[in-house]
Coordinates of C-alpha atoms and ligand atoms in Angstrom, one line a residue:
M1 CA 224.1 117.4 119.1
S2 CA 227.6 117.9 120.3
A3 CA 229.6 115.3 122.2
R4 CA 227.5 115.3 125.4
R5 CA 227.2 111.6 126.2
P6 CA 226.1 111.0 129.7
E7 CA 229.1 110.8 131.9
L8 CA 229.2 109.8 135.5
T9 CA 231.8 111.5 137.6
T10 CA 232.1 111.3 141.3
T11 CA 234.1 112.8 144.0
S12 CA 235.3 110.5 146.7
T13 CA 232.4 109.8 148.9
T14 CA 233.4 106.5 150.4
A15 CA 236.9 107.2 151.8
R16 CA 237.1 109.6 154.7
R17 CA 236.7 113.0 153.0
P18 CA 239.0 115.8 154.0
W19 CA 237.5 119.2 154.4
W20 CA 239.3 120.7 151.5
A21 CA 238.0 118.3 149.0
T22 CA 234.6 120.0 149.0
A23 CA 235.4 123.4 150.6
V24 CA 234.5 126.8 149.3
T25 CA 237.5 129.0 149.8
Y26 CA 237.3 132.8 149.7
Q27 CA 240.4 134.7 148.4
V28 CA 241.1 137.9 150.4
Y29 CA 243.3 140.4 148.6
P30 CA 244.4 142.2 151.7
R31 CA 245.1 145.6 150.3
S32 CA 241.6 145.8 148.9
F33 CA 239.4 144.0 151.4
A34 CA 238.9 146.4 154.4
D35 CA 241.0 149.2 155.8
S36 CA 241.1 149.8 159.6
T37 CA 243.5 152.8 159.7
G38 CA 242.2 155.2 157.1
D39 CA 245.3 155.1 154.9
G40 CA 243.3 153.8 152.0
I41 CA 245.0 150.4 152.0
G42 CA 243.3 147.3 153.5
D43 CA 245.0 145.6 156.5
L44 CA 244.8 142.6 158.8
R45 CA 242.6 144.3 161.4
G46 CA 240.3 145.3 158.6
I47 CA 240.0 141.7 157.6
T48 CA 239.4 140.5 161.1
S49 CA 236.7 143.1 161.6
R50 CA 234.8 141.8 158.5
L51 CA 235.1 138.0 159.1
D52 CA 231.5 137.8 159.9
H53 CA 230.7 138.8 156.3
L54 CA 232.4 135.5 155.3
V55 CA 230.6 133.5 158.0
D56 CA 227.3 134.9 156.7
L57 CA 228.3 134.2 153.2
G58 CA 228.9 130.6 154.1
V59 CA 232.4 129.8 153.0
D60 CA 234.7 127.3 154.7
A61 CA 238.1 128.8 154.3
V62 CA 240.0 132.1 153.6
W63 CA 243.1 132.3 151.4
L64 CA 245.1 135.5 152.1
S65 CA 247.1 136.9 149.3
P66 CA 250.6 137.9 150.6
I67 CA 250.9 139.9 153.8
Y68 CA 254.7 139.6 154.2
V69 CA 257.2 142.4 154.5
S70 CA 257.5 143.7 150.9
P71 CA 258.5 146.9 149.0
M72 CA 255.2 146.2 147.1
A73 CA 256.7 146.2 143.7
D74 CA 254.1 143.6 142.8
A75 CA 251.6 144.2 145.6
G76 CA 253.3 141.8 148.0
Y77 CA 254.2 139.0 145.6
D78 CA 257.7 140.4 146.1
V79 CA 258.6 139.2 149.6
A80 CA 261.5 140.7 151.5
D81 CA 260.9 138.7 154.8
Y82 CA 258.7 135.6 154.8
R83 CA 258.6 135.5 158.6
D84 CA 257.0 138.9 159.3
V85 CA 254.1 141.0 158.3
D86 CA 254.4 144.2 156.3
P87 CA 253.6 147.3 158.4
L88 CA 251.2 148.4 155.8
F89 CA 249.0 145.4 156.8
G90 CA 249.8 145.3 160.5
T91 CA 252.0 143.1 162.7
L92 CA 252.6 139.4 163.4
A93 CA 250.4 139.8 166.4
D94 CA 247.6 141.0 164.1
A95 CA 248.2 137.9 161.9
D96 CA 247.9 135.7 165.0
A97 CA 244.7 137.5 166.0
L98 CA 243.3 137.0 162.6
I99 CA 244.1 133.3 162.6
A100 CA 242.5 132.9 166.0
A101 CA 239.4 134.9 165.0
A102 CA 239.0 132.8 161.8
H103 CA 239.3 129.6 163.8
E104 CA 236.8 130.8 166.4
R105 CA 234.3 131.2 163.6
G106 CA 235.1 127.8 162.1
L107 CA 236.9 129.3 159.1
R108 CA 240.2 127.8 158.0
L109 CA 243.0 130.2 157.0
L110 CA 245.5 129.7 154.1
M111 CA 248.5 131.8 153.5
D112 CA 250.0 132.6 150.1
L113 CA 253.5 131.2 149.7
V114 CA 255.7 132.8 147.1
P115 CA 258.6 130.4 146.5
N116 CA 259.6 131.1 142.9
H117 CA 261.2 134.5 143.6
T118 CA 262.0 136.8 146.5
S119 CA 261.9 140.6 146.5
S120 CA 265.1 142.3 145.4
A121 CA 265.0 143.8 148.9
H122 CA 265.3 140.3 150.5
R123 CA 268.6 140.0 152.5
W124 CA 269.7 137.2 150.3
F125 CA 269.5 139.2 147.1
V126 CA 271.1 142.2 148.8
S127 CA 274.1 140.0 149.7
A128 CA 274.1 138.4 146.3
L129 CA 274.5 141.9 144.7
A130 CA 277.4 142.5 147.1
G131 CA 278.9 139.1 146.5
A132 CA 281.1 138.1 143.6
P133 CA 280.1 136.1 140.5
G134 CA 280.2 132.5 141.4
S135 CA 279.8 133.2 145.1
E136 CA 277.6 131.2 147.5
E137 CA 275.4 134.3 147.8
R138 CA 274.7 134.4 144.1
A139 CA 274.1 130.7 143.9
R140 CA 270.7 131.1 145.5
Y141 CA 269.5 133.0 142.5
L142 CA 270.0 132.6 138.7
F143 CA 272.9 134.9 138.0
R144 CA 274.6 134.3 134.6
D145 CA 277.2 136.1 132.4
G146 CA 275.7 137.9 129.5
R147 CA 276.2 137.0 125.9
G148 CA 277.9 139.1 123.1
A149 CA 280.7 141.6 123.3
G150 CA 281.5 142.4 127.0
G151 CA 278.5 140.3 128.1
S152 CA 276.2 143.1 127.1
E153 CA 273.4 140.9 125.9
P154 CA 271.1 138.9 128.2
P155 CA 272.1 135.3 128.8
N156 CA 269.1 134.0 126.9
N157 CA 266.0 135.3 125.1
W158 CA 263.4 134.7 127.8
R159 CA 260.8 137.4 128.4
S160 CA 259.2 138.5 131.6
V161 CA 255.5 137.7 132.1
F162 CA 255.1 141.4 132.9
G163 CA 256.7 142.5 129.6
G164 CA 260.3 143.2 128.5
P165 CA 263.3 140.9 129.0
A166 CA 263.4 138.4 131.9
W167 CA 267.0 139.5 132.7
T168 CA 268.4 142.5 134.4
R169 CA 272.1 143.4 134.4
V170 CA 273.7 144.3 137.7
T171 CA 276.4 146.7 138.5
E172 CA 279.2 144.9 140.3
P173 CA 280.5 146.2 143.6
D174 CA 283.5 147.6 141.7
G175 CA 281.2 149.8 139.6
R176 CA 281.5 147.9 136.4
P177 CA 278.5 146.4 134.4
G178 CA 278.4 142.8 135.5
Q179 CA 276.3 139.7 135.5
W180 CA 272.6 139.3 134.7
Y181 CA 269.9 137.8 136.9
L182 CA 266.7 136.1 135.9
H183 CA 263.2 137.4 136.8
L184 CA 260.3 135.8 135.2
F185 CA 258.2 138.6 136.6
A186 CA 259.3 142.1 137.6
P187 CA 263.0 143.0 138.0
E188 CA 262.2 143.5 141.7
Q189 CA 261.3 139.7 141.8
P190 CA 264.6 137.8 141.2
D191 CA 264.0 134.1 140.7
L192 CA 265.5 131.7 143.2
D193 CA 267.6 128.8 142.1
W194 CA 265.8 125.7 143.4
S195 CA 268.8 123.5 142.8
D196 CA 270.5 125.3 145.7
P197 CA 270.1 123.3 149.0
Q198 CA 269.9 126.6 151.0
V199 CA 266.8 127.6 149.0
R200 CA 265.1 124.4 149.8
A201 CA 265.9 124.4 153.4
E202 CA 264.8 128.0 153.9
M203 CA 261.5 127.6 152.2
G204 CA 260.8 124.4 154.1
S205 CA 261.5 126.3 157.3
V206 CA 259.1 129.1 156.2
V207 CA 256.4 126.6 155.6
R208 CA 256.9 125.2 159.2
F209 CA 257.0 128.7 160.6
W210 CA 253.5 129.5 159.5
L211 CA 252.1 126.0 160.1
D212 CA 253.4 126.4 163.7
R213 CA 251.4 129.6 164.0
G214 CA 248.3 127.7 163.1
V215 CA 247.6 128.4 159.5
D216 CA 245.7 125.6 157.7
G217 CA 247.9 125.5 154.6
F218 CA 249.2 127.5 151.6
R219 CA 248.3 128.6 148.1
V220 CA 251.6 128.2 146.3
D221 CA 252.4 131.0 143.9
V222 CA 253.7 130.1 140.4
A223 CA 253.9 126.5 141.5
H224 CA 254.8 125.4 137.9
G225 CA 257.7 127.7 137.7
L226 CA 260.2 126.9 140.4
V227 CA 262.5 124.7 138.4
K228 CA 264.0 125.7 135.1
A229 CA 265.5 123.5 132.4
D230 CA 269.2 122.8 132.7
G231 CA 271.3 125.3 130.8
L232 CA 268.5 127.8 130.5
P233 CA 268.1 127.3 126.8
D234 CA 266.5 129.9 124.5
W235 CA 262.8 129.6 123.7
H236 CA 260.6 130.7 120.8
A237 CA 260.8 134.5 120.9
D238 CA 257.2 134.8 119.7
A239 CA 255.7 132.4 122.3
P240 CA 253.6 134.2 125.0
A241 CA 255.8 134.6 128.0
A242 CA 253.4 133.0 130.5
S243 CA 252.4 130.1 128.3
A244 CA 253.4 126.5 129.2
A245 CA 252.2 125.2 125.8
P246 CA 254.5 123.0 123.9
D247 CA 255.8 124.0 120.4
A248 CA 254.9 122.3 117.2
D249 CA 257.5 119.6 117.9
G250 CA 256.2 118.9 121.3
A251 CA 259.1 120.6 123.1
R252 CA 257.9 122.4 126.3
P253 CA 259.0 125.9 127.4
P254 CA 262.2 125.6 129.6
M255 CA 260.9 127.9 132.2
W256 CA 257.5 126.3 133.0
D257 CA 256.3 122.9 134.3
Q258 CA 259.6 121.2 134.6
D259 CA 259.6 117.7 136.1
G260 CA 261.9 118.8 138.9
V261 CA 259.1 120.7 140.6
H262 CA 257.4 117.5 141.8
E263 CA 260.2 116.5 144.1
I264 CA 259.7 119.8 145.9
Y265 CA 256.0 119.2 146.4
R266 CA 256.7 115.7 147.7
E267 CA 259.0 117.2 150.3
W268 CA 256.5 119.8 151.4
R269 CA 253.7 117.3 151.4
S270 CA 255.6 115.2 154.0
V271 CA 256.1 118.4 156.1
V272 CA 252.4 119.3 155.9
D273 CA 251.3 115.7 156.6
G274 CA 253.4 115.8 159.8
Y275 CA 250.9 118.4 161.3
D276 CA 247.5 117.7 162.7
G277 CA 244.3 119.1 161.3
D278 CA 244.3 118.3 157.5
R279 CA 246.5 121.2 156.4
V280 CA 246.5 121.7 152.7
L281 CA 248.7 122.8 149.7
I282 CA 247.0 124.3 146.7
G283 CA 249.1 125.1 143.6
E284 CA 248.8 127.9 141.2
T285 CA 249.8 125.8 138.2
W286 CA 249.3 127.3 134.8
A287 CA 250.3 124.0 133.2
E288 CA 248.7 122.3 130.2
Q289 CA 245.6 120.4 131.0
D290 CA 247.2 117.0 130.2
R291 CA 250.0 117.7 132.7
L292 CA 248.0 119.1 135.6
S293 CA 247.2 115.8 137.3
R294 CA 250.9 115.3 137.9
Y295 CA 250.7 118.1 140.6
V296 CA 248.0 116.4 142.6
R297 CA 249.4 112.8 142.8
P298 CA 248.7 111.4 146.2
D299 CA 252.0 112.5 147.7
E300 CA 252.2 116.0 146.1
L301 CA 249.9 119.0 146.3
H302 CA 246.4 118.4 147.6
Q303 CA 244.9 120.6 144.9
T304 CA 245.6 122.8 141.9
F305 CA 243.4 125.5 140.6
A306 CA 241.6 124.3 137.5
F307 CA 241.5 127.4 135.4
A308 CA 239.3 125.9 132.7
L309 CA 236.2 127.9 133.7
L310 CA 238.2 131.0 134.3
Q311 CA 239.4 130.8 130.7
A312 CA 236.2 129.7 129.1
P313 CA 234.0 132.2 127.1
W314 CA 230.3 132.4 127.7
D315 CA 229.6 129.5 125.5
A316 CA 227.9 126.3 126.6
A317 CA 230.1 123.9 124.7
A318 CA 233.3 125.6 126.1
L319 CA 231.9 125.5 129.6
R320 CA 230.9 121.8 129.3
R321 CA 234.4 121.0 128.0
G322 CA 236.0 122.9 130.9
I323 CA 233.9 121.0 133.4
S324 CA 234.6 117.6 131.8
D325 CA 238.3 118.2 131.4
S326 CA 238.7 119.4 135.0
I327 CA 236.9 116.5 136.5
A328 CA 238.7 114.0 134.3
T329 CA 242.1 115.5 135.2
A330 CA 241.4 115.4 138.9
H331 CA 240.1 111.8 138.7
E332 CA 243.2 110.5 136.9
V333 CA 244.9 110.6 140.2
G334 CA 242.0 110.4 142.6
A335 CA 242.0 114.1 143.4
A336 CA 238.9 116.3 143.9
P337 CA 238.1 118.8 141.1
T338 CA 238.4 122.5 141.8
W339 CA 236.6 125.5 140.3
V340 CA 237.5 129.2 139.9
L341 CA 236.0 132.0 137.9
S342 CA 237.9 135.0 139.1
N343 CA 241.0 136.0 141.0
H344 CA 243.2 139.1 141.5
D345 CA 245.1 138.5 138.2
V346 CA 242.3 138.3 135.7
V347 CA 239.4 140.4 134.5
R348 CA 236.5 139.9 136.9
H349 CA 234.2 137.3 135.4
P350 CA 231.0 139.3 134.9
T351 CA 232.9 141.7 132.7
R352 CA 234.9 139.0 131.0
L353 CA 231.8 137.0 130.1
A354 CA 230.2 140.1 128.6
L355 CA 233.2 140.9 126.4
S356 CA 233.6 138.4 123.6
G357 CA 236.9 139.9 122.5
V358 CA 239.0 139.8 125.6
A359 CA 241.8 137.7 124.3
D360 CA 244.2 137.9 127.1
L361 CA 242.8 137.6 130.6
L362 CA 245.8 139.2 132.1
S363 CA 245.6 142.3 130.0
G364 CA 242.7 144.0 131.7
V365 CA 240.4 146.4 130.0
L366 CA 241.5 149.9 129.0
P367 CA 239.1 152.9 128.8
T368 CA 239.8 152.8 125.0
D369 CA 238.9 149.1 124.7
P370 CA 235.3 148.0 123.8
Q371 CA 233.3 148.4 127.0
P372 CA 230.9 145.8 128.4
D373 CA 227.2 146.1 128.7
P374 CA 226.7 146.3 132.5
A375 CA 223.4 144.6 132.5
L376 CA 224.7 141.7 130.4
A377 CA 227.8 141.4 132.6
D378 CA 225.6 141.2 135.7
R379 CA 223.3 138.6 134.2
R380 CA 226.1 136.3 132.9
G381 CA 228.2 136.8 136.0
R382 CA 225.3 135.6 138.3
A383 CA 224.5 132.7 136.0
A384 CA 228.1 131.5 135.8
S385 CA 228.5 131.8 139.6
L386 CA 225.4 129.8 140.3
M387 CA 226.5 127.1 137.9
M388 CA 230.0 126.9 139.5
I389 CA 228.7 126.7 143.0
A390 CA 226.7 123.6 142.1
L391 CA 229.7 121.7 140.9
P392 CA 231.1 118.8 142.9
G393 CA 234.6 119.4 144.4
A394 CA 236.2 122.5 145.8
A395 CA 235.3 126.1 144.7
Y396 CA 237.4 129.2 145.0
L397 CA 235.8 132.6 145.2
Y398 CA 237.6 136.0 144.7
Q399 CA 236.6 138.8 147.1
G400 CA 233.8 140.9 145.7
E401 CA 232.4 138.4 143.3
E402 CA 229.7 137.7 145.9
L403 CA 228.8 141.4 145.4
G404 CA 228.7 140.9 141.6
L405 CA 231.5 143.4 141.2
P406 CA 232.5 144.2 137.6
E407 CA 236.0 145.0 136.5
H408 CA 236.9 148.7 136.6
T409 CA 237.3 149.3 132.9
T410 CA 237.7 153.1 132.8
M411 CA 240.5 153.6 135.4
P412 CA 242.7 156.5 134.3
A413 CA 246.4 155.8 133.6
S414 CA 247.4 158.2 136.4
A415 CA 245.8 155.9 139.0
R416 CA 247.3 152.6 137.9
Q417 CA 249.7 150.7 140.1
D418 CA 250.2 147.3 138.4
P419 CA 253.8 146.8 137.2
S420 CA 252.5 145.0 134.1
F421 CA 250.9 148.3 132.9
F422 CA 254.2 150.1 133.3
R423 CA 256.4 147.3 131.8
E424 CA 254.1 147.3 128.8
E425 CA 254.2 151.1 128.6
G426 CA 250.5 151.4 128.9
R427 CA 249.6 149.2 126.0
I428 CA 247.6 146.9 128.3
A429 CA 245.6 147.9 131.4
G430 CA 247.0 145.2 133.7
R431 CA 245.2 143.9 136.8
D432 CA 244.2 147.0 138.8
G433 CA 240.7 146.8 137.4
A434 CA 240.1 143.6 139.4
R435 CA 241.6 145.0 142.6
V436 CA 239.5 148.0 143.4
P437 CA 238.8 148.2 147.2
L438 CA 235.5 146.6 148.2
P439 CA 232.4 148.7 148.8
W440 CA 230.9 147.9 152.2
S441 CA 228.5 150.7 153.0
A442 CA 226.8 152.8 150.4
D443 CA 226.4 155.9 152.5
E444 CA 229.9 156.2 153.8
P445 CA 232.8 157.9 152.0
G446 CA 234.8 155.6 149.8
A447 CA 231.8 153.2 150.0
G448 CA 232.9 152.3 153.6
F449 CA 236.2 150.8 152.7
G450 CA 237.8 152.4 155.7
P451 CA 237.6 155.5 157.9
G452 CA 237.8 158.7 156.0
G453 CA 237.0 157.2 152.6
A454 CA 240.5 156.9 151.1
T455 CA 241.0 154.0 148.6
W456 CA 244.4 153.1 147.1
L457 CA 242.7 152.7 143.7
P458 CA 239.8 154.9 142.7
P459 CA 236.5 153.1 142.4
P460 CA 234.4 153.5 139.2
D461 CA 231.3 155.6 139.2
G462 CA 228.3 154.0 140.9
W463 CA 230.5 151.7 143.1
E464 CA 228.3 152.3 146.1
R465 CA 225.4 150.6 144.3
H466 CA 227.2 147.3 144.9
A467 CA 227.8 147.9 148.6
A468 CA 227.4 144.9 150.9
D469 CA 225.0 146.7 153.2
V470 CA 222.6 147.5 150.4
Q471 CA 222.8 144.0 149.0
A472 CA 222.2 142.4 152.4
R473 CA 218.8 144.1 152.5
D474 CA 217.8 143.3 148.9
P475 CA 216.5 139.7 148.4
G476 CA 217.2 139.9 144.7
S477 CA 220.9 140.9 145.2
T478 CA 223.9 138.9 144.1
L479 CA 225.1 138.7 147.7
R480 CA 221.8 137.1 148.7
L481 CA 222.1 134.7 145.7
Y482 CA 225.6 133.6 146.8
R483 CA 224.5 133.2 150.4
A484 CA 221.5 131.1 149.3
A485 CA 223.5 129.0 146.9
L486 CA 226.3 128.3 149.3
A487 CA 223.8 127.4 152.0
L488 CA 222.0 124.9 149.7
R489 CA 225.3 123.6 148.4
R490 CA 226.2 122.8 152.0
R491 CA 222.8 121.4 153.0
L492 CA 222.6 119.1 150.0
D493 CA 226.3 118.3 150.1
L494 CA 226.7 119.1 146.4
G495 CA 230.5 119.4 146.9
G496 CA 230.5 115.7 147.6
G497 CA 228.0 114.8 144.9
A498 CA 228.3 113.0 141.5
L499 CA 227.9 114.9 138.3
T500 CA 225.9 113.4 135.4
W501 CA 225.3 115.3 132.1
A502 CA 221.6 115.7 131.5
E503 CA 220.2 114.8 128.1
G504 CA 217.4 116.5 126.1
F505 CA 218.5 120.1 126.3
G506 CA 219.9 122.2 123.4
D507 CA 223.6 122.8 122.6
D508 CA 223.4 126.2 124.2
V509 CA 222.6 124.7 127.6
V510 CA 225.0 123.4 130.2
A511 CA 222.8 120.8 131.8
F512 CA 223.9 118.5 134.5
S513 CA 222.6 116.8 137.7
V514 CA 224.5 116.6 140.9
S515 CA 223.4 113.7 143.0
T516 CA 224.1 112.6 146.5
P517 CA 222.5 109.7 148.3
D518 CA 219.7 112.0 149.5
S519 CA 219.0 114.4 146.7
S520 CA 219.5 115.3 143.1
V521 CA 219.8 118.8 141.7
L522 CA 219.3 119.5 138.0
V523 CA 221.4 122.6 137.0
L524 CA 220.6 124.3 133.7
A525 CA 222.7 127.3 132.5
T526 CA 221.8 128.7 129.1
T527 CA 224.2 130.8 127.1
G528 CA 221.8 131.2 124.2
E529 CA 218.0 131.1 123.9
P530 CA 215.5 130.8 126.7
V531 CA 214.9 127.2 127.9
R532 CA 211.7 125.5 128.8
L533 CA 212.0 124.0 132.2
P534 CA 211.3 120.2 132.5
D535 CA 208.4 119.0 134.5
G536 CA 209.0 117.9 138.0
G537 CA 211.2 119.1 140.8
E538 CA 211.2 122.4 142.6
V539 CA 213.0 125.5 141.4
A540 CA 215.3 126.2 144.4
L541 CA 217.4 129.0 143.0
S542 CA 217.7 131.0 139.8
S543 CA 220.0 133.8 138.7
T544 CA 217.1 135.6 136.9
E545 CA 213.4 135.5 137.4
I546 CA 211.7 132.6 135.8
M547 CA 208.3 133.4 134.2
G548 CA 206.0 131.0 132.4
G549 CA 208.2 128.0 132.9
L550 CA 211.0 129.6 130.8
L551 CA 214.6 130.0 132.0
P552 CA 215.6 133.3 130.3
A553 CA 218.7 133.6 128.2
D554 CA 222.0 134.0 130.1
S555 CA 220.6 132.5 133.3
C556 CA 221.1 129.5 135.5
V557 CA 218.6 127.5 137.6
W558 CA 218.8 124.8 140.2
I559 CA 215.9 122.4 140.3
V560 CA 215.8 120.1 143.3
R561 CA 214.4 116.8 142.0
E562 CA 214.3 114.7 145.1
P563 CA 213.9 116.4 148.4
T564 CA 216.3 115.6 151.1
S565 CA 215.1 113.1 153.6
Ligands
LIG601 C1 250.9 134.9 140.5 C2 250.2 135.9 141.4 O1 248.8 135.5 141.5 C3 250.4 137.3 140.7 O2 249.6 138.2 141.3 C4 251.8 137.6 140.8 O3 252.0 138.8 140.1 C5 252.7 136.5 140.2 N1 252.3 135.2 140.5 C6 254.1 136.7 140.5 O4 254.3 136.4 141.9

């Protein structure tokens, strides 16, 4: 049998346990959640009107992807004004109303902070373009002279995560071709220079602005990217642009996971700790596994997303490794583990887990790519979700996964919006397939996304089958499975439990117990053959029907072994 020695792992149960250590947080992608105006784009009033869905689901917190003023070159991850709401989504008053409505329902609310880059429409960048090379205005960004004759070549060979060079040349105010500026993402997202004191002061002030409005914390975008290596040295031209992996000599990419980022998080942590109510910072840190714990040292971020499960194929050994690694990483520094299967940047997990060949999660699925078997996707998606919800620590759900939504894998090119599709000239699908507006009501136009039925991305055929209202009535639906699993997780306090690997099951089974002082739940997820259930205990939940004591292939079950007192 593979390396599956029993291993005891615990989350902190003795010390006072903050809410976020075991919370289930639901990511709202505002433009695709619910539309109140009929323009086909989701908005803040739409979100507020649907908060009860989240209460019924049983989550603890909501993380809102960006709602700030933005030209929407990257769907809001290009911020032009961090202190106001884009008219597409509503007003600052709508944001205040949403925060209040969430709090009234006992839900915490986290904002998305985008500190690595601004929009090219931000007043700072506009004045940098008007300023001279070497000016104070340019010092807030990474402007450099080009290489080669007349500075016509980019200052280094870095590539944008969205394809193409990571540099764009500007036209100087006198009309001549001039300096270049760095953008690790789209040209409309110029990277800030975090060695500039104004940048630090401004972003600290933005953090306080929203904390003062009552938000419970932030998800920090590209948290591993803010600081770049001195001198901006070239990197291997063939290394994937988004990868923080070291090269064969152990050198690490100069644009990711630089030690200087930690000082920033220490500063923010002290700001956040100055507020009441256990506010939280959670980092999007695509760093190497062995460097992740650095971000969650006691005086830095509270959590980072552990992307181990999100990157694992439907393979029991890979899933076990992902779970072990994430727990070990968190425990190195006394942090709670986190879990995530899907978000707005990657192929939705039911589809991903049914496609063995999706090499790059960010590439999406084109109509010309191999297509998933919908039944298999549904089955594996439900099994993976049930397994994740049992794990100790904090879990992050992406809107629509509670409806079992698959990726839209047949979206026509004419409907696509993601800049990565255009920067790669259509060679990859990009992320639109994970961002299709949610189906709320099967019988309404546009599956009830908003009045009139408009949707900013077209849904795939049969989308209404997944509608929340249909699923709420169907005891076998994925929505009902999520509700039941989250309720039991809460009742048994699985988030605060201890995980022990269970012995005696085959290599194709992820088998573990989660124990608390009052109960123990055995979780079995099989990625291969059906599994005979052990004697004892009570089947509390299963992702597919169990018949004759057999857990079918591609399924997960929770067996409560000791009832709660
Ligand atoms: C990560 C966000 O999740 C993604 O959507 C965005 O495109 C990049 N950061 C750039 O902000």
